[in-house]
Amino acid sequence: MIIEDVRYRIVFDSRGKETIECEVEAEDFIAIASAPSGASTGSKEVLAVETRRYKEIEEKISKALIGMSVFDQEGVDETLREIDGTENFSNIGGNFAVSASIAVAKCASLILEQPLCIYLGGAFAREIPFPLGNVIGGGKHAEGSTSIQEFLVIPVGAKSFFEAQKINSEVHKEVGNLLRKRGIFTAKGDEGAWAAQISDDFAFEILSEVVDRVEKNFGTKIRIGIDFAASELWNGEKYVYGDKKLNSDEQINFVAELVEKFDLFYVEDPLHEEDFEGFSKLTKEVDCMICGDDIFVTNWKRVEKAVRMKSGNTLLVKPNQIGTLTETTKAVKIAKRGGYEIVVSHRSGETEDNYLPHLAIAFNAKLIKTGVVGGERIAKLNEMIRIEELLRAKMVRI
Ligand code: PGA
Ligand code: ZN
């Protein structure tokens, strides 16, 4: 079961930007995986290198991986690290590394005739996460819209993933309708969320109204979440919301008030990416999932620090932030050992690749964050519906 070939090609992502995909061949099986890309990236993420270098990097990677066992995931990932030789994958690129790492795992699962989630997660990976749906968005994903990057919904009362996605779609559609009814022009941002020239307060108002209505229609509880992407709001001294500027303590109070007022279920990156202390303070203060994205960057060393300092209680998992499946898994293990919940997440720039729901199952994630609409998001949501049917898996009760 030896890796016989590793090839790359340039394809396009949902922003129409070039990205790369990797093809791994073993035992007459060919697996393909592609690299997504972020817009509000953490500064400690591994780097993506330019696609035009693909021939040169392909040569390096294929030389190193050909001949290795396709089942030696750790060995493959260590080799990718070795040939790169840098902390941030600046040599062969996190985009080239992560697509190879995932393509190798996919190829192994094909040979074993097992779904990827079972190859990675085993017999007890049978719980379906809830979809965390992005319905109103701004920040780096839609300039000119809300300051808060994402307004999210979680259909916590749903009985199946299918029903959960149906509810999220309904909320998304109704938010669009209500904005238009109020005479507000709306378009869609990078992740398919509604983008409009509205304030954060107004977004909360609209969303609460729609959530109440859809809850009644479906007879199912829906909760609200937000992603502040606060590093984008932080100017080095204060969090800037148009004319309003908040220092760290004021920001913590502001977030705690929002949690209280809107009964928030989930808050991501409420503080900037170096404020482990602030994350810790806020986590103590509120009863809410406090999730780290830019602050943890799926990096087990940063997760270790967070666990030590009790900064947050939830890890956002984005494999391309760290470059390999082995390191992604290590970050997940450390987070879980520290009592953290797991949320597996897409990036704002995505392809049609559908490995993400498999990772969410394998890691026993509580939530999967992969938008509500748009072909590249639907590819993942529909795959989760298939997995749910295939494994007869149940939703985790939350
Ligand atoms: P991204 O960010 O644009 O870097 O993918 C999305 C997020 O902040 O969750
Ligand atoms: Zn985020």
mmCIF file of C-alpha atoms and ligand atoms in Angstrom:
data_model
loop_
_atom_site.group_PDB
_atom_site.id
_atom_site.type_symbol
_atom_site.label_atom_id
_atom_site.label_comp_id
_atom_site.label_asym_id
_atom_site.label_seq_id
_atom_site.Cartn_x
_atom_site.Cartn_y
_atom_site.Cartn_z
ATOM 1 C CA MET A 1 0.000 0.000 0.000
ATOM 2 C CA ILE A 2 2.644 2.378 -1.168
ATOM 3 C CA ILE A 3 2.139 5.941 -2.376
ATOM 4 C CA GLU A 4 2.915 5.695 -6.094
ATOM 5 C CA ASP A 5 2.358 9.262 -7.193
ATOM 6 C CA VAL A 6 1.648 12.740 -5.861
ATOM 7 C CA ARG A 7 0.477 15.386 -8.334
ATOM 8 C CA TYR A 8 -0.788 18.940 -8.013
ATOM 9 C CA ARG A 9 -2.911 21.117 -10.216
ATOM 10 C CA ILE A 10 -4.226 24.655 -9.940
ATOM 11 C CA VAL A 11 -7.999 24.977 -9.514
ATOM 12 C CA PHE A 12 -10.303 27.793 -8.363
ATOM 13 C CA ASP A 13 -11.986 28.554 -5.075
ATOM 14 C CA SER A 14 -15.338 30.180 -4.310
ATOM 15 C CA ARG A 15 -13.802 33.667 -4.604
ATOM 16 C CA GLY A 16 -12.569 32.799 -8.078
ATOM 17 C CA LYS A 17 -9.018 32.755 -6.731
ATOM 18 C CA GLU A 18 -6.480 30.160 -7.703
ATOM 19 C CA THR A 19 -5.814 27.411 -5.202
ATOM 20 C CA ILE A 20 -4.180 24.020 -5.460
ATOM 21 C CA GLU A 21 -5.414 20.508 -5.215
ATOM 22 C CA CYS A 22 -3.382 17.388 -4.645
ATOM 23 C CA GLU A 23 -3.871 13.954 -6.169
ATOM 24 C CA VAL A 24 -2.425 10.963 -4.376
ATOM 25 C CA GLU A 25 -2.264 7.587 -6.086
ATOM 26 C CA ALA A 26 -1.841 4.186 -4.429
ATOM 27 C CA GLU A 27 -3.015 0.667 -5.365
ATOM 28 C CA ASP A 28 -4.862 2.037 -8.394
ATOM 29 C CA PHE A 29 -6.859 4.372 -6.162
ATOM 30 C CA ILE A 30 -6.676 8.118 -6.687
ATOM 31 C CA ALA A 31 -7.759 10.590 -3.999
ATOM 32 C CA ILE A 32 -8.041 14.350 -4.393
ATOM 33 C CA ALA A 33 -8.033 17.107 -1.778
ATOM 34 C CA SER A 34 -7.821 20.869 -2.189
ATOM 35 C CA ALA A 35 -6.754 23.775 -0.005
ATOM 36 C CA PRO A 36 -9.238 26.437 1.159
ATOM 37 C CA SER A 37 -8.144 29.964 2.049
ATOM 38 C CA GLY A 38 -9.079 32.567 4.633
ATOM 39 C CA ALA A 39 -9.644 36.329 4.416
ATOM 40 C CA SER A 40 -9.605 37.170 8.113
ATOM 41 C CA THR A 41 -6.606 34.988 8.803
ATOM 42 C CA GLY A 42 -4.777 34.698 12.107
ATOM 43 C CA SER A 43 -1.238 36.067 11.978
ATOM 44 C CA LYS A 44 0.096 32.811 13.492
ATOM 45 C CA GLU A 45 -1.385 30.576 10.802
ATOM 46 C CA VAL A 46 0.962 28.662 8.529
ATOM 47 C CA LEU A 47 1.453 30.415 5.198
ATOM 48 C CA ALA A 48 0.028 29.577 1.817
ATOM 49 C CA VAL A 49 2.586 29.921 -0.986
ATOM 50 C CA GLU A 50 1.803 31.063 -4.501
ATOM 51 C CA THR A 51 0.180 28.520 -6.783
ATOM 52 C CA ARG A 52 2.548 29.320 -9.641
ATOM 53 C CA ARG A 53 5.307 27.470 -7.732
ATOM 54 C CA TYR A 54 3.365 24.212 -7.992
ATOM 55 C CA LYS A 55 5.735 22.321 -10.317
ATOM 56 C CA GLU A 56 8.766 22.909 -8.162
ATOM 57 C CA ILE A 57 6.913 22.048 -4.938
ATOM 58 C CA GLU A 58 5.261 19.022 -6.534
ATOM 59 C CA GLU A 59 8.687 17.673 -7.352
ATOM 60 C CA LYS A 60 9.914 18.118 -3.787
ATOM 61 C CA ILE A 61 6.840 16.602 -2.159
ATOM 62 C CA SER A 62 6.394 13.716 -4.543
ATOM 63 C CA LYS A 63 10.062 12.760 -4.224
ATOM 64 C CA ALA A 64 9.662 12.579 -0.459
ATOM 65 C CA LEU A 65 6.280 10.829 -0.256
ATOM 66 C CA ILE A 66 6.459 8.301 -3.099
ATOM 67 C CA GLY A 67 7.333 4.924 -1.617
ATOM 68 C CA MET A 68 5.873 5.649 1.823
ATOM 69 C CA SER A 69 2.932 3.655 3.141
ATOM 70 C CA VAL A 70 -0.365 5.392 2.483
ATOM 71 C CA PHE A 71 -1.427 4.265 5.978
ATOM 72 C CA ASP A 72 1.492 6.015 7.675
ATOM 73 C CA GLN A 73 -0.354 9.323 8.147
ATOM 74 C CA GLU A 74 1.971 10.508 10.908
ATOM 75 C CA GLY A 75 5.062 9.600 8.891
ATOM 76 C CA VAL A 76 3.705 11.428 5.840
ATOM 77 C CA ASP A 77 2.920 14.528 7.897
ATOM 78 C CA GLU A 78 6.325 14.474 9.599
ATOM 79 C CA THR A 79 7.952 14.195 6.170
ATOM 80 C CA LEU A 80 6.006 17.233 4.946
ATOM 81 C CA ARG A 81 7.298 19.117 7.998
ATOM 82 C CA GLU A 82 10.867 17.919 7.398
ATOM 83 C CA ILE A 83 11.079 18.885 3.752
ATOM 84 C CA ASP A 84 9.642 22.277 4.589
ATOM 85 C CA GLY A 85 11.917 22.901 7.556
ATOM 86 C CA THR A 86 10.151 26.027 8.837
ATOM 87 C CA GLU A 87 7.671 26.687 11.652
ATOM 88 C CA ASN A 88 5.090 28.346 9.388
ATOM 89 C CA PHE A 89 5.392 26.150 6.284
ATOM 90 C CA SER A 90 6.773 29.110 4.354
ATOM 91 C CA ASN A 91 8.858 26.833 2.167
ATOM 92 C CA ILE A 92 6.457 24.300 0.612
ATOM 93 C CA GLY A 93 3.342 26.172 1.793
ATOM 94 C CA GLY A 94 0.584 25.165 4.208
ATOM 95 C CA ASN A 95 -1.745 24.952 1.197
ATOM 96 C CA PHE A 96 0.446 22.342 -0.524
ATOM 97 C CA ALA A 97 1.001 20.463 2.747
ATOM 98 C CA VAL A 98 -2.615 20.294 3.901
ATOM 99 C CA SER A 99 -3.936 19.133 0.544
ATOM 100 C CA ALA A 100 -1.319 16.341 0.439
ATOM 101 C CA SER A 101 -1.986 15.358 4.039
ATOM 102 C CA ILE A 102 -5.732 15.067 3.473
ATOM 103 C CA ALA A 103 -5.394 13.385 0.064
ATOM 104 C CA VAL A 104 -3.214 10.678 1.658
ATOM 105 C CA ALA A 105 -5.880 10.019 4.328
ATOM 106 C CA LYS A 106 -8.596 9.923 1.673
ATOM 107 C CA CYS A 107 -6.580 7.486 -0.417
ATOM 108 C CA ALA A 108 -6.078 5.194 2.594
ATOM 109 C CA SER A 109 -9.802 5.244 3.326
ATOM 110 C CA LEU A 110 -10.589 4.421 -0.318
ATOM 111 C CA ILE A 111 -8.288 1.396 -0.235
ATOM 112 C CA LEU A 112 -9.957 0.179 2.970
ATOM 113 C CA GLU A 113 -13.378 0.908 1.491
ATOM 114 C CA GLN A 114 -14.236 2.899 4.602
ATOM 115 C CA PRO A 115 -15.704 6.404 4.773
ATOM 116 C CA LEU A 116 -13.006 8.917 5.666
ATOM 117 C CA CYS A 117 -14.716 9.688 8.997
ATOM 118 C CA ILE A 118 -14.503 6.053 10.078
ATOM 119 C CA TYR A 119 -10.911 5.657 8.869
ATOM 120 C CA LEU A 120 -9.947 8.671 10.984
ATOM 121 C CA GLY A 121 -12.384 8.329 13.883
ATOM 122 C CA GLY A 122 -13.061 4.604 14.324
ATOM 123 C CA ALA A 123 -16.139 2.722 15.407
ATOM 124 C CA PHE A 124 -17.221 5.220 18.037
ATOM 125 C CA ALA A 125 -17.311 8.220 15.738
ATOM 126 C CA ARG A 126 -21.082 8.175 15.455
ATOM 127 C CA GLU A 127 -22.266 11.559 16.657
ATOM 128 C CA ILE A 128 -23.501 14.212 14.271
ATOM 129 C CA PRO A 129 -22.618 17.822 15.076
ATOM 130 C CA PHE A 130 -25.086 20.694 14.755
ATOM 131 C CA PRO A 131 -24.582 23.089 11.837
ATOM 132 C CA LEU A 132 -23.519 26.572 12.836
ATOM 133 C CA GLY A 133 -25.051 28.671 10.067
ATOM 134 C CA ASN A 134 -23.752 32.089 9.020
ATOM 135 C CA VAL A 135 -26.787 34.230 8.125
ATOM 136 C CA ILE A 136 -25.647 37.880 8.341
ATOM 137 C CA GLY A 137 -22.054 38.845 7.716
ATOM 138 C CA GLY A 138 -19.697 41.754 7.420
ATOM 139 C CA GLY A 139 -16.125 42.448 8.486
ATOM 140 C CA LYS A 140 -13.516 41.144 6.058
ATOM 141 C CA HIS A 141 -16.119 38.969 4.277
ATOM 142 C CA ALA A 142 -18.278 41.909 3.152
ATOM 143 C CA GLU A 143 -16.798 45.375 3.668
ATOM 144 C CA GLY A 144 -19.397 48.052 4.387
ATOM 145 C CA SER A 145 -21.717 45.625 6.204
ATOM 146 C CA THR A 146 -21.779 44.877 9.966
ATOM 147 C CA SER A 147 -18.667 45.326 12.176
ATOM 148 C CA ILE A 148 -19.247 41.931 13.749
ATOM 149 C CA GLN A 149 -18.053 39.483 11.105
ATOM 150 C CA GLU A 150 -20.710 36.794 11.472
ATOM 151 C CA PHE A 151 -24.196 36.412 12.933
ATOM 152 C CA LEU A 152 -24.819 32.692 13.283
ATOM 153 C CA VAL A 153 -27.658 30.361 14.183
ATOM 154 C CA ILE A 154 -27.646 26.951 15.840
ATOM 155 C CA PRO A 155 -30.886 24.911 15.674
ATOM 156 C CA VAL A 156 -30.242 23.232 19.032
ATOM 157 C CA GLY A 157 -33.617 21.505 19.128
ATOM 158 C CA ALA A 158 -33.283 19.788 15.722
ATOM 159 C CA LYS A 159 -33.618 16.013 15.692
ATOM 160 C CA SER A 160 -31.465 15.342 12.635
ATOM 161 C CA PHE A 161 -28.863 17.087 10.533
ATOM 162 C CA PHE A 162 -31.340 17.272 7.696
ATOM 163 C CA GLU A 163 -33.862 19.075 9.885
ATOM 164 C CA ALA A 164 -31.148 21.316 11.299
ATOM 165 C CA GLN A 165 -30.035 22.408 7.841
ATOM 166 C CA LYS A 166 -33.665 22.950 6.831
ATOM 167 C CA ILE A 167 -34.096 25.318 9.778
ATOM 168 C CA ASN A 168 -30.852 27.184 9.042
ATOM 169 C CA SER A 169 -31.890 27.592 5.389
ATOM 170 C CA GLU A 170 -35.260 28.933 6.482
ATOM 171 C CA VAL A 171 -33.651 31.468 8.834
ATOM 172 C CA HIS A 172 -31.256 32.523 6.076
ATOM 173 C CA LYS A 173 -34.062 32.962 3.547
ATOM 174 C CA GLU A 174 -36.314 34.825 5.986
ATOM 175 C CA VAL A 175 -33.528 37.220 7.026
ATOM 176 C CA GLY A 176 -33.073 38.123 3.352
ATOM 177 C CA ASN A 177 -36.826 38.625 2.937
ATOM 178 C CA LEU A 178 -37.133 40.795 6.034
ATOM 179 C CA LEU A 179 -34.184 42.997 5.026
ATOM 180 C CA ARG A 180 -35.709 43.519 1.588
ATOM 181 C CA LYS A 181 -39.133 44.203 3.112
ATOM 182 C CA ARG A 182 -37.546 46.978 5.161
ATOM 183 C CA GLY A 183 -36.180 48.433 1.937
ATOM 184 C CA ILE A 184 -32.580 47.462 2.607
ATOM 185 C CA PHE A 185 -30.427 46.379 -0.301
ATOM 186 C CA THR A 186 -28.727 43.068 0.429
ATOM 187 C CA ALA A 187 -26.083 41.027 -1.281
ATOM 188 C CA LYS A 188 -24.205 37.928 -0.206
ATOM 189 C CA GLY A 189 -20.757 37.954 1.359
ATOM 190 C CA ASP A 190 -17.967 35.434 0.833
ATOM 191 C CA GLU A 191 -19.652 32.726 2.894
ATOM 192 C CA GLY A 192 -23.156 33.306 1.523
ATOM 193 C CA ALA A 193 -24.360 35.292 4.547
ATOM 194 C CA TRP A 194 -26.452 38.413 3.903
ATOM 195 C CA ALA A 195 -24.398 41.569 3.704
ATOM 196 C CA ALA A 196 -26.105 44.950 4.037
ATOM 197 C CA GLN A 197 -25.308 48.463 5.213
ATOM 198 C CA ILE A 198 -26.794 47.903 8.649
ATOM 199 C CA SER A 199 -25.511 48.304 12.198
ATOM 200 C CA ASP A 200 -24.711 45.384 14.488
ATOM 201 C CA ASP A 201 -27.731 46.356 16.643
ATOM 202 C CA PHE A 202 -30.018 46.228 13.650
ATOM 203 C CA ALA A 203 -28.602 42.845 12.605
ATOM 204 C CA PHE A 204 -29.396 41.500 16.084
ATOM 205 C CA GLU A 205 -32.918 42.948 15.844
ATOM 206 C CA ILE A 206 -33.628 41.398 12.445
ATOM 207 C CA LEU A 207 -32.121 38.054 13.399
ATOM 208 C CA SER A 208 -34.009 37.828 16.706
ATOM 209 C CA GLU A 209 -37.290 38.550 14.940
ATOM 210 C CA VAL A 210 -36.673 35.864 12.313
ATOM 211 C CA VAL A 211 -35.432 33.320 14.864
ATOM 212 C CA ASP A 212 -38.606 33.790 16.950
ATOM 213 C CA ARG A 213 -40.780 33.258 13.914
ATOM 214 C CA VAL A 214 -38.922 30.209 12.551
ATOM 215 C CA GLU A 215 -38.794 28.686 16.048
ATOM 216 C CA LYS A 216 -42.591 28.878 16.195
ATOM 217 C CA ASN A 217 -43.026 27.460 12.687
ATOM 218 C CA PHE A 218 -40.778 24.476 13.355
ATOM 219 C CA GLY A 219 -41.551 24.103 17.055
ATOM 220 C CA THR A 220 -37.790 23.877 17.604
ATOM 221 C CA LYS A 221 -35.355 25.879 19.699
ATOM 222 C CA ILE A 222 -32.851 27.994 17.760
ATOM 223 C CA ARG A 223 -29.977 29.831 19.434
ATOM 224 C CA ILE A 224 -27.795 32.680 18.182
ATOM 225 C CA GLY A 225 -24.013 32.896 17.958
ATOM 226 C CA ILE A 226 -21.521 35.475 16.706
ATOM 227 C CA ASP A 227 -17.975 35.628 15.394
ATOM 228 C CA PHE A 228 -16.419 38.964 16.298
ATOM 229 C CA ALA A 229 -13.170 38.223 14.453
ATOM 230 C CA ALA A 230 -11.923 40.782 16.983
ATOM 231 C CA SER A 231 -8.331 40.922 15.675
ATOM 232 C CA GLU A 232 -9.802 42.767 12.694
ATOM 233 C CA LEU A 233 -11.444 45.320 15.033
ATOM 234 C CA TRP A 234 -8.365 45.766 17.257
ATOM 235 C CA ASN A 235 -6.163 48.738 16.369
ATOM 236 C CA GLY A 236 -3.458 47.865 18.889
ATOM 237 C CA GLU A 237 -5.154 49.746 21.727
ATOM 238 C CA LYS A 238 -8.890 49.566 21.231
ATOM 239 C CA TYR A 239 -11.673 47.671 19.506
ATOM 240 C CA VAL A 240 -13.090 49.974 16.861
ATOM 241 C CA TYR A 241 -16.770 49.859 15.860
ATOM 242 C CA GLY A 242 -17.160 52.934 13.657
ATOM 243 C CA ASP A 243 -17.214 55.843 16.120
ATOM 244 C CA LYS A 244 -17.350 53.609 19.169
ATOM 245 C CA LYS A 245 -13.996 52.508 20.616
ATOM 246 C CA LEU A 246 -13.675 50.003 23.476
ATOM 247 C CA ASN A 247 -10.670 49.018 25.582
ATOM 248 C CA SER A 248 -10.182 45.365 26.606
ATOM 249 C CA ASP A 249 -12.305 45.491 29.755
ATOM 250 C CA GLU A 250 -15.038 47.418 27.980
ATOM 251 C CA GLN A 251 -15.004 44.846 25.189
ATOM 252 C CA ILE A 252 -15.340 42.010 27.725
ATOM 253 C CA ASN A 253 -18.310 43.780 29.343
ATOM 254 C CA PHE A 254 -19.842 44.460 25.949
ATOM 255 C CA VAL A 255 -19.577 40.776 24.967
ATOM 256 C CA ALA A 256 -20.955 39.625 28.341
ATOM 257 C CA GLU A 257 -23.920 41.995 27.914
ATOM 258 C CA LEU A 258 -24.649 40.619 24.450
ATOM 259 C CA VAL A 259 -24.475 37.045 25.758
ATOM 260 C CA GLU A 260 -27.016 37.982 28.412
ATOM 261 C CA LYS A 261 -29.301 40.045 26.191
ATOM 262 C CA PHE A 262 -29.525 37.634 23.252
ATOM 263 C CA ASP A 263 -28.955 34.410 25.169
ATOM 264 C CA LEU A 264 -25.957 33.728 22.929
ATOM 265 C CA PHE A 265 -24.970 30.088 22.613
ATOM 266 C CA TYR A 266 -21.630 30.709 20.903
ATOM 267 C CA VAL A 267 -19.108 33.545 20.679
ATOM 268 C CA GLU A 268 -15.990 33.240 18.504
ATOM 269 C CA ASP A 269 -12.893 35.446 18.759
ATOM 270 C CA PRO A 270 -14.442 38.035 21.096
ATOM 271 C CA LEU A 271 -10.950 39.405 21.775
ATOM 272 C CA HIS A 272 -7.828 39.803 19.663
ATOM 273 C CA GLU A 273 -5.481 36.946 18.851
ATOM 274 C CA GLU A 274 -2.935 37.550 21.638
ATOM 275 C CA ASP A 275 -5.343 38.211 24.494
ATOM 276 C CA PHE A 276 -5.259 34.840 26.288
ATOM 277 C CA GLU A 277 -5.893 36.684 29.537
ATOM 278 C CA GLY A 278 -9.029 38.425 28.238
ATOM 279 C CA PHE A 279 -10.373 35.119 26.896
ATOM 280 C CA SER A 280 -9.855 33.653 30.339
ATOM 281 C CA LYS A 281 -11.682 36.511 32.099
ATOM 282 C CA LEU A 282 -14.635 36.382 29.733
ATOM 283 C CA THR A 283 -14.942 32.587 29.906
ATOM 284 C CA LYS A 284 -15.238 32.799 33.691
ATOM 285 C CA GLU A 285 -17.891 35.476 33.411
ATOM 286 C CA VAL A 286 -20.369 33.941 30.965
ATOM 287 C CA ASP A 287 -22.232 30.701 30.396
ATOM 288 C CA CYS A 288 -21.550 30.365 26.686
ATOM 289 C CA MET A 289 -19.266 28.582 24.225
ATOM 290 C CA ILE A 290 -16.243 30.884 23.935
ATOM 291 C CA CYS A 291 -14.384 29.749 20.850
ATOM 292 C CA GLY A 292 -10.843 30.568 19.724
ATOM 293 C CA ASP A 293 -10.071 30.854 16.015
ATOM 294 C CA ASP A 294 -7.302 33.384 15.259
ATOM 295 C CA ILE A 295 -5.954 33.018 18.814
ATOM 296 C CA PHE A 296 -5.457 29.211 18.660
ATOM 297 C CA VAL A 297 -4.963 28.753 14.878
ATOM 298 C CA THR A 298 -5.371 24.971 15.362
ATOM 299 C CA ASN A 299 -1.859 25.016 16.821
ATOM 300 C CA TRP A 300 -1.431 22.543 19.691
ATOM 301 C CA LYS A 301 1.155 24.745 21.419
ATOM 302 C CA ARG A 302 -1.290 27.635 21.559
ATOM 303 C CA VAL A 303 -4.064 25.262 22.625
ATOM 304 C CA GLU A 304 -1.828 23.994 25.464
ATOM 305 C CA LYS A 305 -1.339 27.558 26.631
ATOM 306 C CA ALA A 306 -5.087 28.218 26.409
ATOM 307 C CA VAL A 307 -5.920 25.117 28.446
ATOM 308 C CA ARG A 308 -3.357 26.154 31.086
ATOM 309 C CA MET A 309 -4.839 29.659 31.296
ATOM 310 C CA LYS A 310 -8.464 28.531 30.839
ATOM 311 C CA SER A 311 -8.731 30.864 27.851
ATOM 312 C CA GLY A 312 -12.005 29.991 26.133
ATOM 313 C CA ASN A 313 -13.746 26.623 26.296
ATOM 314 C CA THR A 314 -13.991 25.749 22.593
ATOM 315 C CA LEU A 315 -11.458 25.112 19.818
ATOM 316 C CA LEU A 316 -12.160 26.089 16.223
ATOM 317 C CA VAL A 317 -10.522 23.534 13.935
ATOM 318 C CA LYS A 318 -9.263 24.623 10.525
ATOM 319 C CA PRO A 319 -6.692 22.123 9.189
ATOM 320 C CA ASN A 320 -5.179 24.641 6.781
ATOM 321 C CA GLN A 321 -4.238 26.897 9.718
ATOM 322 C CA ILE A 322 -1.625 24.301 10.735
ATOM 323 C CA GLY A 323 -0.936 22.319 7.544
ATOM 324 C CA THR A 324 -1.245 18.636 8.505
ATOM 325 C CA LEU A 325 -3.880 16.224 9.779
ATOM 326 C CA THR A 326 -1.526 14.906 12.458
ATOM 327 C CA GLU A 327 -1.040 18.330 14.026
ATOM 328 C CA THR A 328 -4.742 19.107 13.663
ATOM 329 C CA THR A 329 -5.539 15.915 15.572
ATOM 330 C CA LYS A 330 -2.993 16.759 18.247
ATOM 331 C CA ALA A 331 -4.610 20.168 18.826
ATOM 332 C CA VAL A 332 -8.022 18.468 19.083
ATOM 333 C CA LYS A 333 -6.723 15.901 21.610
ATOM 334 C CA ILE A 334 -5.148 18.520 23.833
ATOM 335 C CA ALA A 335 -8.267 20.671 23.690
ATOM 336 C CA LYS A 336 -10.517 17.732 24.598
ATOM 337 C CA ARG A 337 -8.268 16.670 27.438
ATOM 338 C CA GLY A 338 -8.625 20.228 28.728
ATOM 339 C CA GLY A 339 -12.413 19.919 28.588
ATOM 340 C CA TYR A 340 -12.846 22.045 25.461
ATOM 341 C CA GLU A 341 -15.560 21.522 22.866
ATOM 342 C CA ILE A 342 -14.647 21.117 19.187
ATOM 343 C CA VAL A 343 -16.029 23.087 16.233
ATOM 344 C CA VAL A 344 -14.788 22.078 12.782
ATOM 345 C CA SER A 345 -14.794 24.972 10.332
ATOM 346 C CA HIS A 346 -14.598 25.904 6.666
ATOM 347 C CA ARG A 347 -12.711 28.968 5.401
ATOM 348 C CA SER A 348 -14.268 31.927 3.631
ATOM 349 C CA GLY A 349 -12.596 30.820 0.384
ATOM 350 C CA GLU A 350 -13.640 27.197 -0.221
ATOM 351 C CA THR A 351 -13.724 24.586 -2.943
ATOM 352 C CA GLU A 352 -16.274 21.817 -3.544
ATOM 353 C CA ASP A 353 -14.137 19.415 -1.467
ATOM 354 C CA ASN A 354 -16.227 17.634 1.153
ATOM 355 C CA TYR A 355 -13.770 16.213 3.674
ATOM 356 C CA LEU A 356 -14.833 18.690 6.370
ATOM 357 C CA PRO A 357 -17.909 16.806 7.686
ATOM 358 C CA HIS A 358 -15.754 13.661 7.890
ATOM 359 C CA LEU A 359 -13.308 15.476 10.148
ATOM 360 C CA ALA A 360 -16.177 16.783 12.264
ATOM 361 C CA ILE A 361 -17.424 13.211 12.820
ATOM 362 C CA ALA A 362 -13.937 11.830 13.435
ATOM 363 C CA PHE A 363 -13.247 14.519 16.062
ATOM 364 C CA ASN A 364 -16.674 14.199 17.698
ATOM 365 C CA ALA A 365 -17.227 17.889 17.118
ATOM 366 C CA LYS A 366 -20.193 19.567 18.763
ATOM 367 C CA LEU A 367 -20.687 21.950 15.837
ATOM 368 C CA ILE A 368 -19.716 22.160 12.188
ATOM 369 C CA LYS A 369 -19.333 25.655 10.825
ATOM 370 C CA THR A 370 -19.710 25.624 7.083
ATOM 371 C CA GLY A 371 -22.243 28.269 6.112
ATOM 372 C CA VAL A 372 -25.823 27.754 4.989
ATOM 373 C CA VAL A 373 -25.926 28.357 1.220
ATOM 374 C CA GLY A 374 -23.607 28.404 -1.791
ATOM 375 C CA GLY A 375 -22.410 25.351 -3.729
ATOM 376 C CA GLU A 376 -19.084 25.030 -1.918
ATOM 377 C CA ARG A 377 -20.866 25.131 1.495
ATOM 378 C CA ILE A 378 -23.726 22.867 0.350
ATOM 379 C CA ALA A 379 -21.138 20.280 -0.798
ATOM 380 C CA LYS A 380 -20.210 19.825 2.868
ATOM 381 C CA LEU A 381 -23.723 20.068 4.307
ATOM 382 C CA ASN A 382 -25.083 17.498 1.853
ATOM 383 C CA GLU A 383 -22.163 15.180 2.610
ATOM 384 C CA MET A 384 -23.123 15.339 6.290
ATOM 385 C CA ILE A 385 -26.672 14.317 5.359
ATOM 386 C CA ARG A 386 -25.198 11.295 3.530
ATOM 387 C CA ILE A 387 -22.955 10.443 6.487
ATOM 388 C CA GLU A 388 -25.919 10.683 8.854
ATOM 389 C CA GLU A 389 -27.794 8.158 6.733
ATOM 390 C CA LEU A 390 -24.794 5.905 6.196
ATOM 391 C CA LEU A 391 -23.761 5.630 9.827
ATOM 392 C CA ARG A 392 -27.231 5.984 11.305
ATOM 393 C CA ALA A 393 -25.460 8.402 13.546
ATOM 394 C CA LYS A 394 -27.337 10.531 16.054
ATOM 395 C CA MET A 395 -27.053 14.218 16.866
ATOM 396 C CA VAL A 396 -25.263 15.081 20.085
ATOM 397 C CA ARG A 397 -27.844 16.517 22.470
ATOM 398 C CA ILE A 398 -26.998 20.100 23.372
HETATM 399 P P1 PGA B 1 -11.506 33.265 7.187
HETATM 400 O O1 PGA B 1 -12.275 33.481 8.547
HETATM 401 O O2 PGA B 1 -11.937 34.383 6.286
HETATM 402 O O3 PGA B 1 -10.080 33.461 7.620
HETATM 403 O O4 PGA B 1 -11.789 31.923 6.666
HETATM 404 C C1 PGA B 1 -13.488 32.959 8.889
HETATM 405 C C2 PGA B 1 -13.583 33.088 10.379
HETATM 406 O O5 PGA B 1 -13.051 34.057 10.954
HETATM 407 O O6 PGA B 1 -14.147 32.212 11.024
HETATM 408 ZN ZN ZN B 2 -13.508 33.234 13.032
#
